Amino acid sequence: MTYTVNGRTFDEEPNPGQCLRTFVRSLGHHGVKKGCDAGDCGACTVWLDGDPVHSCITPAFRAEGREVTTIEGLGSPDDLHPVQRQFRDAPGFQCGFCTAGMIMTSATFTDAQKQDLPRALKGNLCRCTGYRAIEDAVNGVAAIEVAEPGRAVGTSVGAPAATDVVTGRARFTMDTEIEGLLHMKVLHSPHAHARIVSIDKTAALAVPGVHRVYTWEDVPRKLFTTAIHTDHLVDPDDTYILDDTVRFAGQRVVAVVADSIGAAEEGCRKVVVEYDVLPAVFDPEEAMAEGAPQLHGSDDPFVRDPVRNILLELHGEVGDIDAGFAEADVIHEGTYFTPRVQHAHLETHGSIAWMEDGRLHVRTSSQSPSIAKVKLAHLFDLRPDQLRVFCERVGGAFGGKQEVISEDLVALAILDLGRPVSLEFTREEEFTTASPRHPMKLTIKLGARADGTLTAFQVRNVSNTGAYGNHGGETLFAAGAAISTYRCLNKKFDAYSVYTNTVPSGALRGYGMTQPAFAVESAIHELAVALGIDPVELRRRNIVRPGDSLVAIEDGPDDVLFTEDGLGQCIDLVDAALGRTGNGQVLGEDWLVGVGTACGLHETAPPTEHISEAWATLGDDGVYELAVGTVEFGEGTSTAHVQIAATQLGTTPSRVRLVQSDTDRTGFDTGAFASAGLFVAGNAVSQASGALRTRLLAFAAAHTGADVASCSMDDDGVLCDGTRVPLTELLDAARPRGIRFTVARKAYGSPRSVVSNAHGFRIAVHRVTGEIRILYSVQATDAGVIINPAQVRGQIEGGVAQGIGFVLTENFHVDENGVMTNPNLRNYRIPTFADIPRTEVLLVDSSDSVGPMRAKGMAECCINPVAPALANALANATGVRFRELPLTPERIYSRIGENRSVPTT
């Protein structure tokens, strides 16, 4: 059979039933991505005779005798297709995993299709951008700027990998070819709670191509936590690589290694497992009740109360809560529920391991290769020098890859077999085995005087950590900060992280704050209605101000610096924006229009120890090299780091070469999460490049005989008292003396500062169908000094889009047996282009006291006020308060149909 791919002819025959995606990738065209293998996401889009098709659902044999074009064949780095250039210059991407498919689809658009992008792009999903940047790219709207030497900060420079991303040359985790690569697949438990009685491997090992079948008896019997933090003691060591007890439907039971994915899958089907099914509990309130099934043993030292299935409980009070309520003129109390939410990053989890020079190498999709290395060394008794962990570009994460859930199994197999092994999650496995956002039930009780002054603020939070405690305690602690947004002398906080027989919960953008933000900001709105005060005005009267303590539940000292009234400015900007904009649409009498706002604070680094080391070097070729352990997965830290270094060194970003996320080539880095990729690693970069500048200036002064005060950096040279000395001359002078221009600096996540933001919506609700239309969306953020305006806007737009999915479309449905029933993108329903409006982004003019170049990381917190702002707008429009997410049309209709009350403020 003959196939033509990007103008080259191949005499190859696909395997029976093989899809076009895997076939063209086997021919070396890795720009064709796997996001779903179900035709839902469009990441695999290629052209067949010039027409775009989803190659994951196109049989390979249908391409015989036809011209196949992938992103690599559309254009080259030196000769970009116009649409590739537009996506580079918009920029129309963040992580870049969906970009090839977006470009291959968009490059075929007619003018008519460009006028109807919601329909034209319905087959292509993006989880990062919020689609506004993609719309700009399709329409040729550019935002990328050229930075002057030493002035990169504040400029919308392009990402270092931009050209590689738009041409499909950027390498993601699975984009490699390794000779002799074996493939691993995993058998998952069908039961929510069971003890494994026996496992028969015989039939599985008889499958041609199967090499090993691993069970709980074949792995180190060491407890660990899959969660990633520098201080592993903040998370419970309650997990084994493979266990003889399963605690949720989807838990891995057996791992099969074979020559092909097909053989490994068949091996999984042939394994015979006998289970002793145990009673299960799915609701955390029921799990805490007397007599509930116990998930973890009573001798487990990491569980606070195993009899009641409580991983951790927190209690705190300041002032006198009873006196505060007695003083109140109005009391509001309500219970709010937020469900599980999946990250739905388009690149699924995956790892590849091999041996080289007697050392274990693991290439993985992780947010922290440094800590993944630490965990693997612990599990397999390896010295640090025996192990390398690294990342290529990672296709989205949002906290979902702040876990070690694929690296351990491939390490197990390679150490046993000695041959390279790969494990790549399916989309279904992402939903059923990876770690979604914690479901939380929060009861909020507020007391206030008639003038709106808060007198009492009480919160009870029950968080469902699922079967294991990864991130359960840390997210619970983070949730406690939600009551720090408002001044009140009397506060009480009671919180429980509870084990249930459901998929383990984990880290997701907003990290413990998104759920209580929905509850607290909804309750503030309801209190304002009860008081007859405008909700925005009630917030103004009660928000914390500089000088106030941010302590939420105790009187102990902290390391948070709160020096600017960014929150008040954000509220004012959003209020003014809503006031100057109308609905802009003529709506019929069946549409109810409402406005809602919400706000929040977020600390710029996690409270646990966070460390990052950066190395700055002047290379022998006269180009600067920056080495930092932070992973790039669309958050833009690579671009920001290069901008910071270029500004410190008085040069342009093009003269800074970046090395990152490789434990052999970079220093330790806790990881890119909680916006620490900018705040902590950015500080390390700033300090290292600043120290390198100081060293270069001192050497140049000595070399020229000038006073060091008269010397300054000048792109690829140094100016000393009016004389320009090229960097290459300094290198030539230093080399014979054994002097190297290289420095290292470490930064820590302390002290921390505060990011503020506020969001506003104007929506229309159809009183018959329950449909919501977003008429206007605006977010204001205090992000300090803006490193890259285009990136900041893109991060906010992406966070808002995820927030809209959280509140409107995403539905993680679990049946009465604890099994997720909609484990695919089509039925889970992350937002499409048609679901997301353009959001006006407003930036407070401010600076930070401790951030790099006085900047703050803001990509974490932008999601937090979205759900409550929209829920408040819905209440304003309909007069009905919805306290449970998601706000689906059927749920809305059923409530407004039975409640015809007059809309309230």
CSV table of N, CA and C in Angstrom, one decimal, residues 109 118 237 278 287 369 481 600 642 687:
chain,number,residue,atom,x,y,z
A,109,PHE,N,-10.4,27.7,6.3
A,109,PHE,CA,-11.6,28.5,6.4
A,109,PHE,C,-11.8,29.4,5.2
A,118,PRO,N,-17.9,30.0,16.0
A,118,PRO,CA,-18.5,29.1,16.9
A,118,PRO,C,-18.9,27.8,16.2
A,237,ASP,N,1.2,9.6,53.6
A,237,ASP,CA,1.7,8.4,52.9
A,237,ASP,C,0.7,7.3,53.1
A,278,LEU,N,-16.3,-5.3,49.4
A,278,LEU,CA,-16.5,-4.7,50.7
A,278,LEU,C,-17.5,-3.6,50.6
A,287,ALA,N,-19.7,9.1,55.5
A,287,ALA,CA,-18.4,8.4,55.8
A,287,ALA,C,-18.0,8.8,57.2
A,369,PRO,N,9.6,17.6,37.8
A,369,PRO,CA,10.5,16.5,37.7
A,369,PRO,C,11.4,16.3,38.9
A,481,ALA,N,-8.4,30.1,53.9
A,481,ALA,CA,-8.1,31.5,53.6
A,481,ALA,C,-9.2,32.2,53.0
A,600,GLY,N,-12.0,38.2,45.3
A,600,GLY,CA,-11.2,37.3,46.1
A,600,GLY,C,-9.8,37.7,46.2
A,642,VAL,N,12.8,34.3,30.5
A,642,VAL,CA,13.7,34.9,29.5
A,642,VAL,C,13.6,36.4,29.6
A,687,GLN,N,17.5,36.9,40.5
A,687,GLN,CA,18.7,37.0,41.3
A,687,GLN,C,19.9,36.5,40.6
